[in-house]
Short mmCIF file of C-alpha atoms and ligand atoms in Angstrom, two decimals:
data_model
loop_
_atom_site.label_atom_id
_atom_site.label_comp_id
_atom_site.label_asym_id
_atom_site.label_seq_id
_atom_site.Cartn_x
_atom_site.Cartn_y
_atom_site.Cartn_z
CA UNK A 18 -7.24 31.58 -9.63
CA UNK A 19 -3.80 30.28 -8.59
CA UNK A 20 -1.54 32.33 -8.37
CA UNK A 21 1.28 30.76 -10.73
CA UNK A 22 0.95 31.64 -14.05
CA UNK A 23 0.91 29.08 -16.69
CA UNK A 24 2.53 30.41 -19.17
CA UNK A 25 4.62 27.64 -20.58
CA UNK A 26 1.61 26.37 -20.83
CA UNK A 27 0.05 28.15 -23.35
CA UNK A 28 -3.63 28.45 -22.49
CA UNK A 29 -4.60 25.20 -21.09
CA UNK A 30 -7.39 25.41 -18.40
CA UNK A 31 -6.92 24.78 -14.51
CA UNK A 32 -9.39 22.25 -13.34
CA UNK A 33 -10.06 22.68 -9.78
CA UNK A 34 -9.84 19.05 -7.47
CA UNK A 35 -14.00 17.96 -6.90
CA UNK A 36 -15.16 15.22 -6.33
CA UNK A 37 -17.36 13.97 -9.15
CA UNK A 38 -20.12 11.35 -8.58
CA UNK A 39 -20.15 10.76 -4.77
CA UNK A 40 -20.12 13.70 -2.15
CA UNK A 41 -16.83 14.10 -0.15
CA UNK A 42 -17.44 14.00 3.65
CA UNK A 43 -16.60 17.26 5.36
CA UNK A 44 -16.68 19.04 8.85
CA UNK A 45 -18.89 21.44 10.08
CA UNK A 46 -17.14 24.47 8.61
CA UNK A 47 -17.12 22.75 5.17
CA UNK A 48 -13.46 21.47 5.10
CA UNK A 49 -13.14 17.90 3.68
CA UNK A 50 -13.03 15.50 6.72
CA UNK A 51 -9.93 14.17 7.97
CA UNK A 52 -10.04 10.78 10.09
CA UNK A 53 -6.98 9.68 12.74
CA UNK A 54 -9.06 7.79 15.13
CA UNK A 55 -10.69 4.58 13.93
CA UNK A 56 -14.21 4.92 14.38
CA UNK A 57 -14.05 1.16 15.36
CA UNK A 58 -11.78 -0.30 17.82
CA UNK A 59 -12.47 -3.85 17.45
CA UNK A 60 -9.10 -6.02 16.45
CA UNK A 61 -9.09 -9.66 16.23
CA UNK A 62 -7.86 -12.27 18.79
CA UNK A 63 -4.07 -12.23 19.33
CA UNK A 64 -2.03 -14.05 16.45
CA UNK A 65 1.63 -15.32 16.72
CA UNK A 66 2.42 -12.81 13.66
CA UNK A 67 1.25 -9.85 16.32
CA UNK A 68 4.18 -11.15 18.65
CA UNK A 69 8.00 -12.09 18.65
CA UNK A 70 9.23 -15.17 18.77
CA UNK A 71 10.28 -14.69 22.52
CA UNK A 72 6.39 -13.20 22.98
CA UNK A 73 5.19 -16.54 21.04
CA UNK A 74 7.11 -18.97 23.60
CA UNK A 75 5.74 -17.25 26.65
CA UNK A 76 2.87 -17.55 25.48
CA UNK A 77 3.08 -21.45 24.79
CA UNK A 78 4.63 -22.04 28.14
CA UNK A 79 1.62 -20.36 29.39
CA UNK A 80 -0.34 -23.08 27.54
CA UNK A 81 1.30 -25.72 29.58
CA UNK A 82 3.58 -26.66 26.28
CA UNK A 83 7.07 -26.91 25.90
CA UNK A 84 8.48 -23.18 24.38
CA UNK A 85 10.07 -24.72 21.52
CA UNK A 86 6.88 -25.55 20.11
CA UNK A 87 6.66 -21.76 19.17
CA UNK A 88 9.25 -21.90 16.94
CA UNK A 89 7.78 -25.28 15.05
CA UNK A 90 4.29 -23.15 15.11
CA UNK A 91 6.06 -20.45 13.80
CA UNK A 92 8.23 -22.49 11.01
CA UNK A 93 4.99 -23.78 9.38
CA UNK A 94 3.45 -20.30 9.28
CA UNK A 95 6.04 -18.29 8.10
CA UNK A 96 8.18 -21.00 5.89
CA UNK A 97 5.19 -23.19 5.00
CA UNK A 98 2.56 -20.80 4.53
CA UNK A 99 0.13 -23.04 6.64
CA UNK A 100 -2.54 -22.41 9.15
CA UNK A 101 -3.79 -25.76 8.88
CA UNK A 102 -2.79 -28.12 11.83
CA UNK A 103 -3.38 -31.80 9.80
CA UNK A 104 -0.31 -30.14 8.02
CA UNK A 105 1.87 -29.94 11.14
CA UNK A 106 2.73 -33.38 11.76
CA UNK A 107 5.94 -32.82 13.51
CA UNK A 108 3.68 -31.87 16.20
CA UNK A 109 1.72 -34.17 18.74
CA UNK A 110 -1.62 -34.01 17.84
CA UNK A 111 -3.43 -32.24 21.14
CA UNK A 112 -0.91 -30.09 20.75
CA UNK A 113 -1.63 -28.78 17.04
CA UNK A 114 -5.52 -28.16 17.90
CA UNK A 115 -4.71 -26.23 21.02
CA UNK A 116 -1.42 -24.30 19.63
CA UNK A 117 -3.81 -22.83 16.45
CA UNK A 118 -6.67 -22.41 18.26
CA UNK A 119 -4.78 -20.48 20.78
CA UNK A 120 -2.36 -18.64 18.51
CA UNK A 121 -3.68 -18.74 15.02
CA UNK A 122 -7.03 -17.54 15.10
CA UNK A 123 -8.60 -16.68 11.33
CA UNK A 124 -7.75 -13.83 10.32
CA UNK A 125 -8.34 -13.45 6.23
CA UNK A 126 -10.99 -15.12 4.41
CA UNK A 127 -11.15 -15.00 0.78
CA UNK A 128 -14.24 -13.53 -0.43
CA UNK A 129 -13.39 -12.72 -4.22
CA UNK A 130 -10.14 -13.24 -6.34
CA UNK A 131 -9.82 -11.38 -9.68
CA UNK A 132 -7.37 -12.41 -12.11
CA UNK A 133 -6.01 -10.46 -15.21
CA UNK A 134 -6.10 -12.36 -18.53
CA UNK A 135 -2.91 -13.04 -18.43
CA UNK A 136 -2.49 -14.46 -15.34
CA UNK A 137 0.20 -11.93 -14.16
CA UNK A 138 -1.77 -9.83 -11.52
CA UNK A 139 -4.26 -11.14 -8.90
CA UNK A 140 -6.43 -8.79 -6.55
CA UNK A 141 -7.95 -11.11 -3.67
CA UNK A 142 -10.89 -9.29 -1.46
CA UNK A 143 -10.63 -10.36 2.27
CA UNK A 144 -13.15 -10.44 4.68
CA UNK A 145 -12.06 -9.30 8.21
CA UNK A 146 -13.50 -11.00 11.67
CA UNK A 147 -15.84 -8.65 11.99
CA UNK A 148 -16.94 -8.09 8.63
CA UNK A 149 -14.51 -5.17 7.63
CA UNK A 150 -13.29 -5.12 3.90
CA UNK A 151 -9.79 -4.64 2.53
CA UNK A 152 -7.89 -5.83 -0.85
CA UNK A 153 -4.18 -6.81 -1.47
CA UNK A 154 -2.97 -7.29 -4.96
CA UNK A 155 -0.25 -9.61 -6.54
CA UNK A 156 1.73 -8.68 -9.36
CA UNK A 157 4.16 -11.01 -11.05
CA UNK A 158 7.37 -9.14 -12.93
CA UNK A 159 10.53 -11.19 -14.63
CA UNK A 160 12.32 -12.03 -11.05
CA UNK A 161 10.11 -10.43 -8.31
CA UNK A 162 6.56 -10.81 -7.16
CA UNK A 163 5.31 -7.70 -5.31
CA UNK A 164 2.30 -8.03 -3.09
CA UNK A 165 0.34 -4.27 -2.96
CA UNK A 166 -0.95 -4.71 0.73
CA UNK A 167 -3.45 -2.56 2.88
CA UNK A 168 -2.90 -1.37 6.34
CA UNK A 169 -6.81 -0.10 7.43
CA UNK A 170 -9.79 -0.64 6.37
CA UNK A 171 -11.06 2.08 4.26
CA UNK A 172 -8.93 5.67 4.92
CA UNK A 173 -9.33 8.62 6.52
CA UNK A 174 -7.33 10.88 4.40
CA UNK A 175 -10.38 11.68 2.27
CA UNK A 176 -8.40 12.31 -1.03
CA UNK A 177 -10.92 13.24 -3.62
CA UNK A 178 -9.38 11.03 -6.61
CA UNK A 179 -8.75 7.77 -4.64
CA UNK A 180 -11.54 5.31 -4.51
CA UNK A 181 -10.62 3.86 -0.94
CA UNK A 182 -11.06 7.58 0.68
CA UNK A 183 -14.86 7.52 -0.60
CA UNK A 184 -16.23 5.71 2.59
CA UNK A 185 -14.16 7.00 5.08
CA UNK A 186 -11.81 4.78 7.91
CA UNK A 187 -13.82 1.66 9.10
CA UNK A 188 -10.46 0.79 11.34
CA UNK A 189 -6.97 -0.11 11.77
CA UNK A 190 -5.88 -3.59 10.81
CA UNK A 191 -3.87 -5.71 13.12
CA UNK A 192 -0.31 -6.22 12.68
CA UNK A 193 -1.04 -9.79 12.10
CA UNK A 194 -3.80 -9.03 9.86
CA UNK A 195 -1.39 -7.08 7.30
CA UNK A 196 1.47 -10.44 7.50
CA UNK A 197 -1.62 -12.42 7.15
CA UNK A 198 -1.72 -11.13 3.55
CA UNK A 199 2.17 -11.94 2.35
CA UNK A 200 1.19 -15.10 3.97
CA UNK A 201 -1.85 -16.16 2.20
CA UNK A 202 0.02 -14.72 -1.41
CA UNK A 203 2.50 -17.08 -0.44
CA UNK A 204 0.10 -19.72 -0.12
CA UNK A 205 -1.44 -19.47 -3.77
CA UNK A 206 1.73 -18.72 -5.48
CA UNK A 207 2.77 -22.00 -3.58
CA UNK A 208 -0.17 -23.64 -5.44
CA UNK A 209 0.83 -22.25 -8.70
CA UNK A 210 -1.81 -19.47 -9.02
CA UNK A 211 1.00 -16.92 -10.49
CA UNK A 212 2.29 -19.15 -12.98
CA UNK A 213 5.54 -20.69 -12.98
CA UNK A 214 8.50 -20.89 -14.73
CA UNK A 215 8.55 -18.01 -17.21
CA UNK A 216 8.45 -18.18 -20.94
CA UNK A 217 11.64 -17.69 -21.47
CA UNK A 218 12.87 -20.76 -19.02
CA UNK A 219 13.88 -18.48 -16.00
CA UNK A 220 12.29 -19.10 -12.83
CA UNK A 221 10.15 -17.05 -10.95
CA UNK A 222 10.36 -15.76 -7.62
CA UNK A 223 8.73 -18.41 -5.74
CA UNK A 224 7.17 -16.31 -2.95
CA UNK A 225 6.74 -12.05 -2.25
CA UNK A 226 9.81 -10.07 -2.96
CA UNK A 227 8.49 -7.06 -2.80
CA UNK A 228 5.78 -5.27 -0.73
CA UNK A 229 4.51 -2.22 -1.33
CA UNK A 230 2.04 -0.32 1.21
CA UNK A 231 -0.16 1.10 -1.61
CA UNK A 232 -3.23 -0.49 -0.65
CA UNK A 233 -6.05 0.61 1.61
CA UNK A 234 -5.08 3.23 3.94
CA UNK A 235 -3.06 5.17 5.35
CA UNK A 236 0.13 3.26 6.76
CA UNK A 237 1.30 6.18 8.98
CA UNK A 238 -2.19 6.43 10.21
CA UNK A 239 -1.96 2.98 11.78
CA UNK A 240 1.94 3.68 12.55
CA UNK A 241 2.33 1.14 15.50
CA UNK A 242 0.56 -1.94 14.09
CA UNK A 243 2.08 -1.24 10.03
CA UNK A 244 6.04 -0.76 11.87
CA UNK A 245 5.27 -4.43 13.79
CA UNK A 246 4.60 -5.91 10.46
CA UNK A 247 7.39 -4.61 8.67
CA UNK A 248 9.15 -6.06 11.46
CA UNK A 249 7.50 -9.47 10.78
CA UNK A 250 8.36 -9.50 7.50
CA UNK A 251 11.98 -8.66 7.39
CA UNK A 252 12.65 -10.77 10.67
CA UNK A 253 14.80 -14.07 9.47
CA UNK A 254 12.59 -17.38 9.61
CA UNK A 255 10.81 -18.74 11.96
CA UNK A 256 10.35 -15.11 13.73
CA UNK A 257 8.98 -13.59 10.15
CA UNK A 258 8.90 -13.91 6.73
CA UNK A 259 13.20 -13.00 6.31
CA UNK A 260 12.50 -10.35 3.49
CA UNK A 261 14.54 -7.47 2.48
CA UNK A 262 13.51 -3.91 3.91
CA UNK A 263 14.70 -2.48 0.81
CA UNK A 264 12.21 -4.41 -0.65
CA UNK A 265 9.34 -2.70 1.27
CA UNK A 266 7.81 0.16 -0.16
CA UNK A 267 5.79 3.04 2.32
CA UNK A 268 3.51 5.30 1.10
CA UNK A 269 1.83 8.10 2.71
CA UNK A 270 0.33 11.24 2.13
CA UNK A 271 2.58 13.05 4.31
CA UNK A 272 1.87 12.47 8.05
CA UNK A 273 5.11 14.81 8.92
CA UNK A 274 5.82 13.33 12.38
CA UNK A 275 4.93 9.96 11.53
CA UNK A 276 7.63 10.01 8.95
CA UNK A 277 10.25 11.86 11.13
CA UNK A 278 9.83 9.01 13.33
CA UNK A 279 10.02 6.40 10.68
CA UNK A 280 13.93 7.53 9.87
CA UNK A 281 14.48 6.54 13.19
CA UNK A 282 13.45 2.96 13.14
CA UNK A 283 16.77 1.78 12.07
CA UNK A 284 14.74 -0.41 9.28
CA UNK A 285 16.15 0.65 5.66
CA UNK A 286 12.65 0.64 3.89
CA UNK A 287 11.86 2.49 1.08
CA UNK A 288 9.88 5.78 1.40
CA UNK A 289 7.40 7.24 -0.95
CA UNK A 290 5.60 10.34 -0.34
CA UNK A 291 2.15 11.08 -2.71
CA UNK A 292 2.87 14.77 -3.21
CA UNK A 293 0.67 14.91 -6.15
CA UNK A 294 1.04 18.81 -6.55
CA UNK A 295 4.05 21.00 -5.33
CA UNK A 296 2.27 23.82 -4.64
CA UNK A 297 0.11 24.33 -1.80
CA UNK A 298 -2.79 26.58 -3.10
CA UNK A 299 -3.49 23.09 -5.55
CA UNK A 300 -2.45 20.31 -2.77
CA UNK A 301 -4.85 21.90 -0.59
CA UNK A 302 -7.81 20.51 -2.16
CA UNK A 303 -6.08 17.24 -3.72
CA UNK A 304 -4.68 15.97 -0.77
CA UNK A 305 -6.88 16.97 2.08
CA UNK A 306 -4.04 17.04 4.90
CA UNK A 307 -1.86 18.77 3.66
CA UNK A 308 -4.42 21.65 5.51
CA UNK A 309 -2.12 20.07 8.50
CA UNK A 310 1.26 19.53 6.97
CA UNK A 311 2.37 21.91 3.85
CA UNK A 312 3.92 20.43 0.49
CA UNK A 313 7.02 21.98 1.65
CA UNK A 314 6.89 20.39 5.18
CA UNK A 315 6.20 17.23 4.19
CA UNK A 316 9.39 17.11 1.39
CA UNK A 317 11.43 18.55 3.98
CA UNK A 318 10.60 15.57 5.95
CA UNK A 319 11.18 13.14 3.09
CA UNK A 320 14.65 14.66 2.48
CA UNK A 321 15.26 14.21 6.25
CA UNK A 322 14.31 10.64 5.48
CA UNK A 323 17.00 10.38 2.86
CA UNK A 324 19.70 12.21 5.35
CA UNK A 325 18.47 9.76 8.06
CA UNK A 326 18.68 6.59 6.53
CA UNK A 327 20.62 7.28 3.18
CA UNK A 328 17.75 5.34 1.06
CA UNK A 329 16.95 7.47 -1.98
CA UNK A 330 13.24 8.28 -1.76
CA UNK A 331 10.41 8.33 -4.25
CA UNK A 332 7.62 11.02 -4.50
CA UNK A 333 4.68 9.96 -6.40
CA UNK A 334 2.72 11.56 -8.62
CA UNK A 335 -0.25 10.80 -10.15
CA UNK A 336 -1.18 12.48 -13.41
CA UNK A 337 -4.42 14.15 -13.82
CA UNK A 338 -5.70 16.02 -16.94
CA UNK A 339 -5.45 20.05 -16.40
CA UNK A 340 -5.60 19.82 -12.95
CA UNK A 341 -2.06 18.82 -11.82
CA UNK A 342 0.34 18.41 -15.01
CA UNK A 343 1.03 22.30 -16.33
CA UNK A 344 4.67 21.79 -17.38
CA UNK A 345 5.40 25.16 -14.76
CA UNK A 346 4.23 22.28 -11.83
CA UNK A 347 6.45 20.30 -13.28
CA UNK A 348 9.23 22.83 -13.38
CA UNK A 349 8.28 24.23 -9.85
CA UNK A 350 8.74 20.60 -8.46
CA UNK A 351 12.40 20.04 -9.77
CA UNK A 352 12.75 23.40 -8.62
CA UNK A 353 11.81 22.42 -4.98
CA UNK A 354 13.42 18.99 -4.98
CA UNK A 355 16.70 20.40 -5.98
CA UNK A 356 16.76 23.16 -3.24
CA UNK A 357 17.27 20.51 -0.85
CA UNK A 358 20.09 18.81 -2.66
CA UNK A 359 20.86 16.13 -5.64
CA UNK A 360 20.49 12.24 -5.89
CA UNK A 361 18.20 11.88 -3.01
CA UNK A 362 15.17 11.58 -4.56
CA UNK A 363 13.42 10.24 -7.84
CA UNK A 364 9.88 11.16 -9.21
CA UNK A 365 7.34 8.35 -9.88
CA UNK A 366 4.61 9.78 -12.35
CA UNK A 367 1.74 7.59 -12.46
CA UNK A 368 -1.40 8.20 -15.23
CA UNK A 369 -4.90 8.80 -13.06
CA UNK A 370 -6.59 5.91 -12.95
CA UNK A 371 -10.19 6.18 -13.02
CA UNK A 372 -12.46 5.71 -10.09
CA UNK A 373 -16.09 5.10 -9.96
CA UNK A 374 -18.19 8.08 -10.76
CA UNK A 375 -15.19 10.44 -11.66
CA UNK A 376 -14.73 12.24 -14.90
CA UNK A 377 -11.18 13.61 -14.03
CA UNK A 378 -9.08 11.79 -16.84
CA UNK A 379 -5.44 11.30 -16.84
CA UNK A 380 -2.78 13.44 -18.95
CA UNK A 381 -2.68 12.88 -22.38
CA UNK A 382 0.60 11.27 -24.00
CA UNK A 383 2.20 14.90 -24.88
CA UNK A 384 1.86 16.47 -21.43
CA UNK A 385 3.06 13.55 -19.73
CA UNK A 386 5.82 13.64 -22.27
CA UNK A 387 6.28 17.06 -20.90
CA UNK A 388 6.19 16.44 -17.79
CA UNK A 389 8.77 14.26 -17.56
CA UNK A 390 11.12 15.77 -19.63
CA UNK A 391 10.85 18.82 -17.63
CA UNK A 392 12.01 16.80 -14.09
CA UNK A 393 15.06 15.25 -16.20
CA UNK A 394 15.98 18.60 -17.79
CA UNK A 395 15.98 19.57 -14.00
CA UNK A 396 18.02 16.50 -13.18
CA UNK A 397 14.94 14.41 -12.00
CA UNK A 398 15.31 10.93 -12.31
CA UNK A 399 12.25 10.21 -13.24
CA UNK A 400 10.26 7.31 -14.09
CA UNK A 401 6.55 6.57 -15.35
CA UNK A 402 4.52 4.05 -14.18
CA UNK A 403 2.19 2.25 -16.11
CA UNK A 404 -0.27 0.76 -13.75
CA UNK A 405 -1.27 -3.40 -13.03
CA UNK A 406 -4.73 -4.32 -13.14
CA UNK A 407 -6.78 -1.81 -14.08
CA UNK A 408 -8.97 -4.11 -15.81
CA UNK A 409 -9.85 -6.12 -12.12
CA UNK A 410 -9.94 -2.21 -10.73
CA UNK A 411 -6.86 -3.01 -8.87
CA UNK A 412 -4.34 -0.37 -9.58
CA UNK A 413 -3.59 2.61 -7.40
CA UNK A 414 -6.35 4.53 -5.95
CA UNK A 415 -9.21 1.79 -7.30
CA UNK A 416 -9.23 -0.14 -4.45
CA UNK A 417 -12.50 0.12 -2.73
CA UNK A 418 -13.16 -3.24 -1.31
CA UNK A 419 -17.02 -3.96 -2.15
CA UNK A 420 -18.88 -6.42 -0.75
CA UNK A 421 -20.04 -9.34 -3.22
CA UNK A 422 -23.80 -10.30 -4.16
CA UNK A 423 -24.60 -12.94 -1.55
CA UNK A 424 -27.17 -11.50 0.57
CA UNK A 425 -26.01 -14.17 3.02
CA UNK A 426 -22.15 -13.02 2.91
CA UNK A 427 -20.95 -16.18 1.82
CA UNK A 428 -18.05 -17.06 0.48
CA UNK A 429 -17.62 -17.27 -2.89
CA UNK A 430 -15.93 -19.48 -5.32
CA UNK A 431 -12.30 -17.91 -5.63
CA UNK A 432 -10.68 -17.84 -8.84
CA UNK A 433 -13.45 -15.51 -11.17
CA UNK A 434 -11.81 -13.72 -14.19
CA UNK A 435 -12.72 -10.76 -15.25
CA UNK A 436 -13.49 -10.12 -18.91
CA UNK A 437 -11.79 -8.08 -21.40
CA UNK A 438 -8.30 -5.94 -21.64
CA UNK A 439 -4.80 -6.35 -20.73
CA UNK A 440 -3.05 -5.08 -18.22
CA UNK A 441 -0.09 -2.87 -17.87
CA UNK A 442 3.19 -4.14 -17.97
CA UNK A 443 5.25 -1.51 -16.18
CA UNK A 444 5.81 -2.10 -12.20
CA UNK A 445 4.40 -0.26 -9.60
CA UNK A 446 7.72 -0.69 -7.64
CA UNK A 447 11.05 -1.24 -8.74
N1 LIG B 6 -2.29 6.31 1.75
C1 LIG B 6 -1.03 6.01 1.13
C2 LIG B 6 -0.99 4.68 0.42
C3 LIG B 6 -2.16 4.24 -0.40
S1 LIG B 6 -2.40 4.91 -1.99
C4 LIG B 6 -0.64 7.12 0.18
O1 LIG B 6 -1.48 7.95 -0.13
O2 LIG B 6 0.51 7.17 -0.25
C5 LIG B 6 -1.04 4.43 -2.99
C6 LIG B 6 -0.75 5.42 -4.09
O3 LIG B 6 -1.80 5.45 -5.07
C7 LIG B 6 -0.64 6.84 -3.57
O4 LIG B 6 0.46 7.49 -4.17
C8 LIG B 6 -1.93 7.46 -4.04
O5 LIG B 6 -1.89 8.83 -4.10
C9 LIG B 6 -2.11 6.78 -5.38
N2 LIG B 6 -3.44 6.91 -5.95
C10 LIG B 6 -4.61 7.06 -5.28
N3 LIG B 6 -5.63 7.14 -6.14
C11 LIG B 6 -5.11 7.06 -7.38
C12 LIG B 6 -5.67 7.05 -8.68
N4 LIG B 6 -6.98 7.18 -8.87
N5 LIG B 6 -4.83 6.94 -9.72
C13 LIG B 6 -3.49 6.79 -9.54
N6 LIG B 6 -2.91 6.76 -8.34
C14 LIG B 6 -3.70 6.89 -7.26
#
């Protein structure tokens, strides 16, 4: 029984956290298993998006060619959106074939891309080098285009209502793996893929505004490699991609130290932690390290993000039937936020979405209702999120990066819809 009684809550059941459908890896002494160390260490050849631009020009004066070549290289891969040396024609010839054979080897090929009926969300599937799995999906709004990237393959955090935690951490990606995606999104809404000008005559952002870290994995888990790509992407062209760090969203469980050390990076990202439950007793079992760091540890350590940096952060919470949204969770959360001061933080309810195999539901309409009302009576801003894609099983928590039918692994066709539905509307990111 937990402890808190629920009696705002008249007599609606507590549903305990279990994984329904698949079996939840655990460790000897029957604790769900938590994985930091990549059970594989292999990372692909050395790309220019894994270095700086002073890194890239060694590295071409190593190759016997003039240094300023890196920055034409670099030009054409992070303002062109092109890996493709018949495209680089302000470069001699020899030169192109050795300067991306060198320093662009492959790094993403598209195995699958699912597209919502209305065009407005895309989830691509990406085969790694050595075979490895991951997702990334694009999401078109009025003005923005956020890209939903991953930053392992599988996870390790093992949280029983998240699809990507069912199969455990295959590895880490590579810095330039994780650019590699903003860089290929790029690419197709270059190509038109997202539509362009907007109904009402407006134009559309013409490339990724926004990135949020909400893919596979754990960024914090893969701190060095995710921090170098951040870098990459808010660097000004040609070093990176010249995007705003306001504009990057990242998410984590709750890695304590990880994030202590990300308010000292001096880059003004945005920070959301998935608390998911403010008590312990329930977080426990929902979000499997928090058997390392406490709910109470790991706000602390978002509030020390706010003090740090000054950016108001964002604590998500997803919404699941009887098991997390009693209105006293609710109450005990504002209650907890507000200890540690006002305007530093906003909540970010987000209805379950359902994974394969699992009956947990998400809130009904009246308990969300609830719910919300209880963090703005508290002085919460608070804001739902509908969820993109659910229909192409690419909203939070769905992504589980499945291999396609070809025996052979080869590639197939992009550009598949799927069937029926509509999507959400609401952004997973402001
Ligand atoms: N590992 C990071 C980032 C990936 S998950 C993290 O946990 O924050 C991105 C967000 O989706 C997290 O808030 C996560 O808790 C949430 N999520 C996972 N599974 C979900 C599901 N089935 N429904 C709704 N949100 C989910």
């Amino acid at each position: 029984m937990l402890s808190n009684p629920a009696a705002t809550d008249g007599d609606r059941p507590q549903v305990r956290p279990q994984a329904e459908g698949w079996k939840q890896q655990t460790t000897e002494d029957g604790r769900p298993l938590l994985q930091f160390k990549q059970p594989r260490v292999a990372q692909p050849k050395t790309h220019l998006a894994d270095l700086t631009l002073a890194e890239r020009q060694a590295k071409v004066a190593e190759l016997g060619l003039p240094a300023f070549r890196a920055k034409q290289l670099s030009t054409h891969y992070f303002t062109h959106f092109t890996s493709d040396p018949d495209r680089m024609t302000d470069l001699p010839k020899d030169a192109r074939e050795k300067l991306v054979a060198e320093m662009m080897p492959p790094l993403l090929t598209e195995v699958r891309r699912l597209t919502t009926d209305n065009g407005d969300t895309i989830k691509f599937l990406w085969r790694l080098f050595d075979g490895a799995l991951v997702e990334s999906v694009l999401m078109r709004y009025p003005g923005r285009v956020t890209l939903c990237v991953s930053s392992q393959a599988g996870c390790g955090m093992n949280c029983p209502f998240c699809a990507t935690g069912q199969n455990g951490l295959t590895r880490n990606m590579s810095t330039a793996e994780i650019v590699e995606q903003v860089v290929r999104a790029n690419e197709v809404i270059a190509e038109g893929a997202l539509g362009g000008l907007r109904k009402d005559g407006g134009h559309n952002a013409e490339r990724v505004t926004n990135i949020v870290f909400m893919g596979m994995g754990e960024p914090l888990a893969n701190y060095k490699r995710v921090i170098a790509s951040v870098r990459r992407m808010v660097d000004p062209a040609p070093e990176g991609l010249g995007m705003s760090a306001r504009h990057i969203t990242v998410s984590t469980v709750g890695l304590v130290p990880a994030i202590n050390r990300l308010a000292e990076e001096g880059i003004p990202v945005t920070f959301a932690l998935s608390l998911h439950a403010p008590d312990d007793e329930l977080r426990d079992e929902l979000i499997p390290v928090n058997s390392r760091w406490k709910a109470d540890e790991a706000i602390d350590a978002a509030y020390n993000y706010f003090v740090k940096t000054g950016r108001r952060v964002s604590i998500e919470y997803a919404l699941i039937k009887d098991m997390n949204d009693h209105a006293w969770r609710a109450d005990l959360l504002g209650k907890k936020l507000n200890a540690r001061g006002r305007g530093w933080v906003h909540v970010n309810p987000i209805p379950l979405n359902p994974t394969p195999g699992s009956i947990w539901t998400s809130s009904e309409p009246d308990v969300t209702d609830e719910f919300i009302n209880r963090l703005e009576a508290a002085g919460i801003p608070t804001t739902l999120r509908d969820t993109r894609g659910k229909e192409i099983d690419g909203a939070c928590g769905q992504l589980a990066a499945e291999g396609d039918e070809e025996p052979d692994g080869a590639v197939t066709e992009a550009g598949g819809h799927t069937g029926a539905g509509t999507s959400g509307t609401i952004d997973i990111r402001g």
